[in-house]
Short mmCIF file of C-alpha atoms and ligand atoms in Angstrom, two decimals:
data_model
loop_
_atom_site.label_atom_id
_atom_site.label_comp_id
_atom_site.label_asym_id
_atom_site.label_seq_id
_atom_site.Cartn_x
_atom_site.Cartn_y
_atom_site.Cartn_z
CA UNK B 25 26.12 -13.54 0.15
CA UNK B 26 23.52 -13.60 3.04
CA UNK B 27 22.39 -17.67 3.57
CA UNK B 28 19.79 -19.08 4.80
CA UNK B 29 20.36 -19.12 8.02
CA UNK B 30 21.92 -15.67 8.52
CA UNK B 31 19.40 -13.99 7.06
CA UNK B 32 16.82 -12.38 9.70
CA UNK B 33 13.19 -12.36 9.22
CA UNK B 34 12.02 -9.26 7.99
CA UNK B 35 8.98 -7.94 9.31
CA UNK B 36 9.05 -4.37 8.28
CA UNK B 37 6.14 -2.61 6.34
CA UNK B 38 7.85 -3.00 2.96
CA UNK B 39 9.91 -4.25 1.50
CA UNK B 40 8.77 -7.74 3.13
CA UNK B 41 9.91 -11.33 2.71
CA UNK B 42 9.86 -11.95 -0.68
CA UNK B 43 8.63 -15.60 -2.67
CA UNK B 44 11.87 -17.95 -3.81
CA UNK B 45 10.34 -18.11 -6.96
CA UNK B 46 9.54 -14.34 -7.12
CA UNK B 47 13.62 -13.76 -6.13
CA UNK B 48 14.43 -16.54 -8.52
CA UNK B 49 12.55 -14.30 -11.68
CA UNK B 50 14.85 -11.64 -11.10
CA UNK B 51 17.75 -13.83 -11.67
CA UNK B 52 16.43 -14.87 -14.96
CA UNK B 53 18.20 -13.68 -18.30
CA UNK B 54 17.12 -10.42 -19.12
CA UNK B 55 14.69 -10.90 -22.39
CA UNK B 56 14.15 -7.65 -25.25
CA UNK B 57 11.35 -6.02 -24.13
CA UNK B 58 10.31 -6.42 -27.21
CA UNK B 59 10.57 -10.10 -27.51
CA UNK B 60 7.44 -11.83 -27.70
CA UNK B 61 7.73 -14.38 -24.77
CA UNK B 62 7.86 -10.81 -22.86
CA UNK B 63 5.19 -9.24 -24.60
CA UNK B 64 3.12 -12.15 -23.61
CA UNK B 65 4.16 -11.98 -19.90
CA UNK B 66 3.82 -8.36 -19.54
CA UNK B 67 0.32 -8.30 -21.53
CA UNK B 68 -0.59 -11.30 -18.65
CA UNK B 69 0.67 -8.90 -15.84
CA UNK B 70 -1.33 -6.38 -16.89
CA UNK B 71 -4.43 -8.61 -17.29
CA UNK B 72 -3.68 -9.97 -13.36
CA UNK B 73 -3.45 -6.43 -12.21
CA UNK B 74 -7.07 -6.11 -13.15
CA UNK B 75 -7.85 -9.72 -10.93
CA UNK B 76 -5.94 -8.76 -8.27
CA UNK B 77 -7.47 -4.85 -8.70
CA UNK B 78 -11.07 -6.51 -8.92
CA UNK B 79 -11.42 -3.50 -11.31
CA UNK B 80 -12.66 -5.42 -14.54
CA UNK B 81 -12.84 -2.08 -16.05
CA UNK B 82 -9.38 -0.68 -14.98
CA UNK B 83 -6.55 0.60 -17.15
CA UNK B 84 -3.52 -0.19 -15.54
CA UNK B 85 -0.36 1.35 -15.21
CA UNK B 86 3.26 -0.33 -14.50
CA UNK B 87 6.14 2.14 -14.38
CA UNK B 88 9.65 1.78 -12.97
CA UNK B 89 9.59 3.76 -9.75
CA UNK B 90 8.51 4.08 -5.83
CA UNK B 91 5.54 3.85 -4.30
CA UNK B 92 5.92 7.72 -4.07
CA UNK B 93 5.63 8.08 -8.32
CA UNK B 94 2.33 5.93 -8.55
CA UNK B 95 0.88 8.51 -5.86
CA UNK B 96 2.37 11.49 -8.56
CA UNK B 97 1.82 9.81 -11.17
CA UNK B 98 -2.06 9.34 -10.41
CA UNK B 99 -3.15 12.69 -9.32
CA UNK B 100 -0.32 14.88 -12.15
CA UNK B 101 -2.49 13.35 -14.81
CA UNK B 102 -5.54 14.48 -13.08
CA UNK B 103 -5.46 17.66 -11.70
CA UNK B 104 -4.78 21.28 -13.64
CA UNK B 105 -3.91 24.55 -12.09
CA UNK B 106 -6.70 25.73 -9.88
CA UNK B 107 -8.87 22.40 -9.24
CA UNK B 108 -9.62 21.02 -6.04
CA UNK B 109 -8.63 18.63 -3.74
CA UNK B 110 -10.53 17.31 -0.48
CA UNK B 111 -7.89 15.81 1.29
CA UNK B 112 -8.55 12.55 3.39
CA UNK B 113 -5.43 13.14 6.42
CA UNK B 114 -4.81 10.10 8.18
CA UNK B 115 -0.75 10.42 8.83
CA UNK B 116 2.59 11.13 7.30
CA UNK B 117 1.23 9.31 3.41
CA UNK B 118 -1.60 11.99 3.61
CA UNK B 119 0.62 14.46 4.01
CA UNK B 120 3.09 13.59 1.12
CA UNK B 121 0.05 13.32 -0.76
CA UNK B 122 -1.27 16.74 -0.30
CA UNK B 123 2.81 17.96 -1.10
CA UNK B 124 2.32 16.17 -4.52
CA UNK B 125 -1.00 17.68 -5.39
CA UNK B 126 0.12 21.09 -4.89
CA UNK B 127 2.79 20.76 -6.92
CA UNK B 128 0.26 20.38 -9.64
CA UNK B 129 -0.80 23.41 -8.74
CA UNK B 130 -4.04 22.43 -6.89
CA UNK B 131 -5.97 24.11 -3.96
CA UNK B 132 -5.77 21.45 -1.37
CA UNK B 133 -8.88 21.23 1.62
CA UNK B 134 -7.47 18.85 4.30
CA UNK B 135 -9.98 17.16 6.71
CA UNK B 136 -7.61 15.92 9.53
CA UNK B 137 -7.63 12.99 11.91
CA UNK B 138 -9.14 14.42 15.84
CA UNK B 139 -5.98 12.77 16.80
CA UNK B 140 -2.95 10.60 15.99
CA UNK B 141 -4.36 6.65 15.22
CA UNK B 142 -8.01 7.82 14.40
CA UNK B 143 -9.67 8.81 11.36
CA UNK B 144 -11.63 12.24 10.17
CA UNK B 145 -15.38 12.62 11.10
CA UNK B 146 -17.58 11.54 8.27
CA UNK B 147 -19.57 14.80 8.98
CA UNK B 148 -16.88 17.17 8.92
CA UNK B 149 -16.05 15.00 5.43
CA UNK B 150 -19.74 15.49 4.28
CA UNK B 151 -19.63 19.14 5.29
CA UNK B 152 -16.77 19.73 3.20
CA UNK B 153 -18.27 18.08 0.45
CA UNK B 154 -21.26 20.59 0.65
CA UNK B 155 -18.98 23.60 0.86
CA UNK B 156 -17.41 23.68 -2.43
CA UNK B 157 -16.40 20.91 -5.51
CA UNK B 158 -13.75 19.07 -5.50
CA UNK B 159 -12.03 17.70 -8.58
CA UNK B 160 -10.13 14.65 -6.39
CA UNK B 161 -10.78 13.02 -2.83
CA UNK B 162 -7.65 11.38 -2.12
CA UNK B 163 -7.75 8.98 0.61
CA UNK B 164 -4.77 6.91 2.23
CA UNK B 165 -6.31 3.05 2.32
CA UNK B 166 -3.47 2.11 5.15
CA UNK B 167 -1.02 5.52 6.95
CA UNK B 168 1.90 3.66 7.52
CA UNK B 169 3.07 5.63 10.04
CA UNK B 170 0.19 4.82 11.92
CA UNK B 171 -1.26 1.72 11.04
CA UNK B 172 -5.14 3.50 10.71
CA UNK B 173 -6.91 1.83 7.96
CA UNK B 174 -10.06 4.58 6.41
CA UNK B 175 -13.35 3.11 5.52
CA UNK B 176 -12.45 3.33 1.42
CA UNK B 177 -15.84 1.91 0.81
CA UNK B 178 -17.97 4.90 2.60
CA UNK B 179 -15.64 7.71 1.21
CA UNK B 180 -15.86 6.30 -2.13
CA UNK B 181 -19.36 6.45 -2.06
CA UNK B 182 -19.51 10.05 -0.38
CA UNK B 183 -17.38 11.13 -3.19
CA UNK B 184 -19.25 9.78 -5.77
CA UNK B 185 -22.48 11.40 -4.54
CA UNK B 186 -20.53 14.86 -4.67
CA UNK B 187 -19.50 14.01 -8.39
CA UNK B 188 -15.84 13.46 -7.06
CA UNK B 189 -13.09 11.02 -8.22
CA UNK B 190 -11.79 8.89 -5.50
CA UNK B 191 -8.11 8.31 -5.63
CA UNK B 192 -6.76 5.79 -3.17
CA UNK B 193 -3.00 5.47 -1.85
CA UNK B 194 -3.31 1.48 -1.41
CA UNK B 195 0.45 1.40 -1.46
CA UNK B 196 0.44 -0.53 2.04
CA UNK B 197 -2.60 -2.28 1.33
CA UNK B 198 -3.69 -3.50 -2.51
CA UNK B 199 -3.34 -7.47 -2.09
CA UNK B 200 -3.17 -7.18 1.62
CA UNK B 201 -6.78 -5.46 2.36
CA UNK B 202 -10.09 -5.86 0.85
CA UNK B 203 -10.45 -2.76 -1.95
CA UNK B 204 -12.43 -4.27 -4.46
CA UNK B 205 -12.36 -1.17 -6.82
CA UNK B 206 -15.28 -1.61 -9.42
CA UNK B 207 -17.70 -2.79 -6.27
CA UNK B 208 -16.52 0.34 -4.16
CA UNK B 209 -16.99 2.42 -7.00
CA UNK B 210 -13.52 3.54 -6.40
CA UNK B 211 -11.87 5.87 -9.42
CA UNK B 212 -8.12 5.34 -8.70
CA UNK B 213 -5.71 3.31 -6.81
CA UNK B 214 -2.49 2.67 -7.07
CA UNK B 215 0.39 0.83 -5.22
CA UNK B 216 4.08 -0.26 -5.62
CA UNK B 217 5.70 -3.49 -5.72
CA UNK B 218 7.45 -4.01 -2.63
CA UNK B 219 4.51 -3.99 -0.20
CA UNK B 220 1.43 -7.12 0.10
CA UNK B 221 2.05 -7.31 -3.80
CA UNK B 222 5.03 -9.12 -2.67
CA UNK B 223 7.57 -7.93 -5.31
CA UNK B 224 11.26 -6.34 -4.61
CA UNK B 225 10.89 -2.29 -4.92
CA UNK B 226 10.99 -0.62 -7.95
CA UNK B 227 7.33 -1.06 -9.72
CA UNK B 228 4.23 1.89 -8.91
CA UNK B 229 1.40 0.36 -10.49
CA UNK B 230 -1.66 2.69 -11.05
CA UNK B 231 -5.47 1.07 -11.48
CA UNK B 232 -7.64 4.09 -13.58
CA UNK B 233 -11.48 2.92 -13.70
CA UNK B 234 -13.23 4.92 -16.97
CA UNK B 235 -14.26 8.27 -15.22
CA UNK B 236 -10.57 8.94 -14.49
CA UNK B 237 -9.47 8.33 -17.88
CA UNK B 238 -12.22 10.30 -19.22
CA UNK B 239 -11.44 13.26 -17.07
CA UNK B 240 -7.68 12.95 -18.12
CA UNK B 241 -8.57 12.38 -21.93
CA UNK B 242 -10.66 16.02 -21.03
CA UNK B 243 -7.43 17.85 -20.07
CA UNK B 244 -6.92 21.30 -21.70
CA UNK B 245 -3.35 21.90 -20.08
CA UNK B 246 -0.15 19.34 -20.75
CA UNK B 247 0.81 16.86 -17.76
CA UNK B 248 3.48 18.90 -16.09
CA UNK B 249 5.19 15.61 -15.82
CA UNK B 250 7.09 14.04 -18.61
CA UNK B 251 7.64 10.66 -17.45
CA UNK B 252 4.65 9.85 -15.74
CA UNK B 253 2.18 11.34 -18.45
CA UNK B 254 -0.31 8.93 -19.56
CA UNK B 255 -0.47 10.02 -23.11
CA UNK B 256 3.00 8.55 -22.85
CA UNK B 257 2.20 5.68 -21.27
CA UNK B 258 -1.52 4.59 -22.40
CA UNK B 259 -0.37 3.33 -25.86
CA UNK B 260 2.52 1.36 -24.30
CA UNK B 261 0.08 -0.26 -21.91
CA UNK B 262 -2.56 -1.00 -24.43
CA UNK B 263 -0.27 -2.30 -27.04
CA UNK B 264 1.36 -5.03 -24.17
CA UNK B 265 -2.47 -5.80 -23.23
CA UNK B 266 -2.89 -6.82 -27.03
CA UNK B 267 0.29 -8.16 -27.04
CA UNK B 268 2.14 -5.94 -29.43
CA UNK B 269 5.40 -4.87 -29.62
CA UNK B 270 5.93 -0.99 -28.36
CA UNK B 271 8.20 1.40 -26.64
CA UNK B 272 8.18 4.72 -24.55
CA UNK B 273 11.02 3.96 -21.73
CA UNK B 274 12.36 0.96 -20.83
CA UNK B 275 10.22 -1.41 -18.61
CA UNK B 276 11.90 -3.00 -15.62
CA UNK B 277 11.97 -5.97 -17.74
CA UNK B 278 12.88 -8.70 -14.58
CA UNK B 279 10.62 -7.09 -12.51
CA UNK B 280 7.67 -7.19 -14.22
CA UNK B 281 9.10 -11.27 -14.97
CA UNK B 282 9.03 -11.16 -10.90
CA UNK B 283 5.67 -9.74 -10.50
CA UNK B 284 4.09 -12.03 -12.80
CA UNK B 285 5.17 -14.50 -10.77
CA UNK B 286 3.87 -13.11 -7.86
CA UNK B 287 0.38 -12.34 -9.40
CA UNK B 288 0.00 -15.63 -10.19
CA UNK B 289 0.58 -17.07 -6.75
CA UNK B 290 -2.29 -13.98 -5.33
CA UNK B 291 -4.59 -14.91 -7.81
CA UNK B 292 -4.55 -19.12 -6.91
CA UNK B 293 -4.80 -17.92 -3.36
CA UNK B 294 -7.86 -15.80 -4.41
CA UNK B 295 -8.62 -12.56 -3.26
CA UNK B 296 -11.27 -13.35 0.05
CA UNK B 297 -8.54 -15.93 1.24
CA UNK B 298 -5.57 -13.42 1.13
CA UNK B 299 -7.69 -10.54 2.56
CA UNK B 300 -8.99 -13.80 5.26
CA UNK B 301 -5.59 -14.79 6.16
CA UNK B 302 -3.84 -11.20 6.28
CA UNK B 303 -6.84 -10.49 9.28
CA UNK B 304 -6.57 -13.59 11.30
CA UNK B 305 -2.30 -12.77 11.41
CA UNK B 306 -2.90 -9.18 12.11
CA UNK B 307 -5.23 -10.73 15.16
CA UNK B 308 -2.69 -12.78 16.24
CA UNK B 309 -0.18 -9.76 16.66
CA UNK B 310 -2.36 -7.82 18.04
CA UNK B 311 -3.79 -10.57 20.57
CA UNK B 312 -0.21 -10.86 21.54
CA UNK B 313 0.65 -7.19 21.92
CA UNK B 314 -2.30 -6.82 24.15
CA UNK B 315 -1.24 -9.49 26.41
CA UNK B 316 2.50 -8.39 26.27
CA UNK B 317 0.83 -5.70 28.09
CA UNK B 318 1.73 -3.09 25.03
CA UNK B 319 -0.59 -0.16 23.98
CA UNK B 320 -1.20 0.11 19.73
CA UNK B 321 -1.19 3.64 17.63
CA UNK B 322 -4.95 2.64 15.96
CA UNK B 323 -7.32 4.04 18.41
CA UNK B 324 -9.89 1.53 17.88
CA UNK B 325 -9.70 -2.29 16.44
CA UNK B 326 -11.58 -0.62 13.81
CA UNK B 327 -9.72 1.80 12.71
CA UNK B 328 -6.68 -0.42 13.11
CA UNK B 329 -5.13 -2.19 9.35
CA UNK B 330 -4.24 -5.87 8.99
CA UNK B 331 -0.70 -5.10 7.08
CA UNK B 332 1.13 -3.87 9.62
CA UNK B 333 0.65 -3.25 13.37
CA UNK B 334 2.05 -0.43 14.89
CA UNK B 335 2.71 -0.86 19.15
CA UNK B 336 4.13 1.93 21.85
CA UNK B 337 7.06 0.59 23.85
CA UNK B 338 6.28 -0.16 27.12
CA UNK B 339 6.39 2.83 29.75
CA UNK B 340 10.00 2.85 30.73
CA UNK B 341 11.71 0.81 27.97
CA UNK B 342 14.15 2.38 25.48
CA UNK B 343 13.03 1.69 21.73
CA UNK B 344 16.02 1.69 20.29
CA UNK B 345 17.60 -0.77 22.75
CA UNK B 346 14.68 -2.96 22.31
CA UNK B 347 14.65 -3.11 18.43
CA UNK B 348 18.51 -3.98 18.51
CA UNK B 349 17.69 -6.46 20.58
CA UNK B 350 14.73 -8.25 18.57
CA UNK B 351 17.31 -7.46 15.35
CA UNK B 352 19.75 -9.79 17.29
CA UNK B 353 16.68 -12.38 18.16
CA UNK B 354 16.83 -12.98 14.57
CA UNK B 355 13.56 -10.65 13.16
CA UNK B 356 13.83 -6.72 11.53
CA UNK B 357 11.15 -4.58 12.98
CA UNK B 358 10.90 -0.92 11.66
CA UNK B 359 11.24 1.78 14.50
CA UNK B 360 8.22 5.15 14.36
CA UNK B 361 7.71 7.25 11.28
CA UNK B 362 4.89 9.77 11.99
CA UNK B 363 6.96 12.74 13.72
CA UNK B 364 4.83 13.65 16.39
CA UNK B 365 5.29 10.17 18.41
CA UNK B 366 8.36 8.95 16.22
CA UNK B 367 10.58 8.17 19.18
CA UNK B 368 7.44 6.41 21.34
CA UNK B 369 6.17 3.33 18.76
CA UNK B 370 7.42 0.65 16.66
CA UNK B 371 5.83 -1.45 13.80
CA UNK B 372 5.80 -5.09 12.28
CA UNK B 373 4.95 -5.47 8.90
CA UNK B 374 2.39 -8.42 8.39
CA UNK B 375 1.71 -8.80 4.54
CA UNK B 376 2.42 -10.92 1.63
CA UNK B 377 3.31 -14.04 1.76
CA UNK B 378 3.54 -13.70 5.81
CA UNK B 379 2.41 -16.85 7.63
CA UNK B 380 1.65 -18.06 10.85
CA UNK B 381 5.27 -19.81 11.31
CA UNK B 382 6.65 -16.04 10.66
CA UNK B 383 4.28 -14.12 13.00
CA UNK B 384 5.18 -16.44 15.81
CA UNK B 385 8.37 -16.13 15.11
CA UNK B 386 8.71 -12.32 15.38
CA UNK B 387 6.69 -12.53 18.86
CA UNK B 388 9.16 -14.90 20.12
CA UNK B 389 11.88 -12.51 19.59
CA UNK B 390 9.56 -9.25 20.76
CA UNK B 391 9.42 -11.49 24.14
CA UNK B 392 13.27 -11.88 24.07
CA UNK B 393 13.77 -8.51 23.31
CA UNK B 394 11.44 -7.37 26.29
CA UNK B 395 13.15 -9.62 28.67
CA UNK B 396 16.60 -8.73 27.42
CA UNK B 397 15.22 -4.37 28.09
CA UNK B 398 14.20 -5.76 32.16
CA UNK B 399 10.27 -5.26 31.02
CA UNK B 400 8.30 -7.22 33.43
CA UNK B 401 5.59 -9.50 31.85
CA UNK B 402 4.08 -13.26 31.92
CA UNK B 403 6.72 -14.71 30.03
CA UNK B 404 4.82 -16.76 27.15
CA UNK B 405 1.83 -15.02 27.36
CA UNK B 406 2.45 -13.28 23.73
CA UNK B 407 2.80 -16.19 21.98
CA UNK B 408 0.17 -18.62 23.90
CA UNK B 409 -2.45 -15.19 22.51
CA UNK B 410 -0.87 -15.79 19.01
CA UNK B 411 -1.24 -19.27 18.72
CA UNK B 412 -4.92 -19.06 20.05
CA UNK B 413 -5.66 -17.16 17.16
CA UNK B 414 -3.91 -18.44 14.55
CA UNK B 415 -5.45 -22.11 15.00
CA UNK B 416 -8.58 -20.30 15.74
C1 LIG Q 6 5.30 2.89 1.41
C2 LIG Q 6 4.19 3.83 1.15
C3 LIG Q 6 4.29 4.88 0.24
C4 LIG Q 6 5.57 5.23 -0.45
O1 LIG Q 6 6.07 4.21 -1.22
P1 LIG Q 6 7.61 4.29 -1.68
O2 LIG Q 6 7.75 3.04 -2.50
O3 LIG Q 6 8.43 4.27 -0.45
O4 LIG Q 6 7.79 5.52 -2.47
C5 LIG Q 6 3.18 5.65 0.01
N1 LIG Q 6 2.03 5.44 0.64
C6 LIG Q 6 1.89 4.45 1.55
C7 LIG Q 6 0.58 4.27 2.22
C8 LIG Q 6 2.96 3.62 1.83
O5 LIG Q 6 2.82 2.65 2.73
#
């Protein structure tokens, strides 16, 4: 068993450092599903989701899976044979994204990023709009590969004014970034437990606001998907949120014991102090990657999320030497992911119950690490930019 003090920091963009008492939940004797001390916890998950969600309105969803079946199990309920899709392409999620929605058999429009780290033109967005309807916009909230955040709030709205659903991969940002659904007007988003929800993998969680259930209760062909159809899954759901016995497939009962756990600890922290303290940290790194003399995948600070950071190594330096040696300074870093500059970037996850301690921590051992490679830099001058930040 790993102990305390062998276990490295893990700073990767999911899973993250997870809560004692989140781990603890998972350790807990499994209960029926049916038994009504669940019932009651799963009806109060559900009820958080919509807190957490700010989507008052919402219908939520809680299935056992990845990240990757809350993005399929969104847009399969959604789309039929032959509708639309205006795709939103800011990196490697964007893509998966559009894989997924053709496999429900949907023509996909992509409007791509001018480059790697930016985001599309609004007017090539708006132009697109114009040309032809779209069932869906789908819209990545935070690429992961790149660290770009998109401007959910305009694109909603854009999408709305075209009579469009919004549908919003916040899988590396719900709990981390500000998406306050109902206010944005946004249709769908979804996530999965392991990321700023701060809950070991295996939960996609799906937020529907009324127009998207309306426009799946308006179906005329069958879900293609058996598992993730709603008509399976909206009576479960609604017989937990009036705390009722009921059963489709089995819920990941210590999971959802975990995430109720963790729910409760996002919702005392409230919403504006989360989204608060997940930008001043993601300042910090970034202050400190600047001075460390290291270039960053975002092209622009504002274009650039708070739930990760995602830095080039330094001209000269091998990345894979360098990551083994922060791994042996104590902190996990995650090495590239988009394919077209895999090899050339790295990224530190900053989300969930991350704190200024932890981000310190990681740029002491980035410092190590560069020393260890022979980079030449102001030794300290990472960390002194952290610190000034994070005591702001
Ligand atoms: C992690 C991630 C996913 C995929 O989630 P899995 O749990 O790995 O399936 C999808 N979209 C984004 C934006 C992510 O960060």
């Amino acid at each position: 068993m790993t102990t305390q003090k062998s276990h490295k920091l893990l700073m990767i963009p999911g899973p993250i450092e997870f809560e004692p008492a989140v781990l603890a939940a998972l350790a807990e004797p499994t209960p029926s599903h049916v038994a009504p001390d669940f019932i009651e916890v799963f009806g109060r998950v559900l009820d958080n989701l919509r807190t957490v969600f700010q989507a008052p309105d919402g219908q939520p969803f809680v299935l056992a899976g990845s990240g990757t079946l809350a993005m399929e199990a969104a847009v399969a309920n959604l789309l039929e044979a032959g509708d639309r899709v205006l795709q939103i392409n800011t990196g490697y999620f964007s893509d998966r994204m559009a894989a997924i929605c053709e496999r429900s058999g949907a023509i996909i429009t992509q409007v791509r990023a001018p480059a790697i780290g930016d985001v599309p033109a609004l007017e090539e967005i708006q132009m697109a709009l114009q040309q032809d309807h779209y069932t869906l916009m789908t819209i990545t909230h935070v690429d992961t590969s790149t660290g770009v955040l998109t401007d959910v709030q305009t694109l909603a709205q854009m999408a709305r004014s075209a009579h469009t659903l919004s549908v919003v991969d916040g899988v590396c940002s719900v709990g981390g970034e500000a998406l306050p659904m109902a206010e944005w007007d946004v249709d769908v988003a979804l996530t999965a437990s392991q990321k700023a929800l701060g809950v070991p993998p295996g939960l996609a969680i799906v937020m529907a606001r009324p127009r998207a259930l309306a426009l799946f209760q308006g179906r005329t062909q069958p879900v293609a998907s058996y598992y993730a159809d709603w008509s399976n899954w909206l009576p479960i759901m609604q017989a937990y949120q009036s705390r009722k016995p009921a059963y489709f497939g089995t819920p990941p009962v210590n999971l959802v014991l975990a995430l109720d756990v963790s729910l409760a600890q996002i919702i005392a922290e409230g919403m504006d102090a989360r989204v608060a303290r997940h930008i001043r940290l993601s300042e910090a790194v970034k202050a400190a990657l600047t001075a460390l003399g290291l270039g960053q995948a975002p092209a622009r600070p504002a274009v650039a999320a708070h739930t990760l950071s995602a830095p080039y190594f330094p001209e000269g330096v091998d990345g894979a030497a360098l990551l083994a040696k922060i791994n042996a300074a104590g902190v996990v870093l995650a090495g590239g992911l988009h394919p077209a500059i895999r090899a050339r970037y790295f990224r530190i996850g900053h989300m969930g119950a991350v704190s200024g301690a932890d981000i310190l921590a990681a740029v002491s051992a980035i410092e190590q690490g560069l020393r260890d490679v022979g980079y030449q830099f102001d030794a300290g001058s990472g960390l002194a930019a952290a610190q000034r930040v994070i005591e702001g």
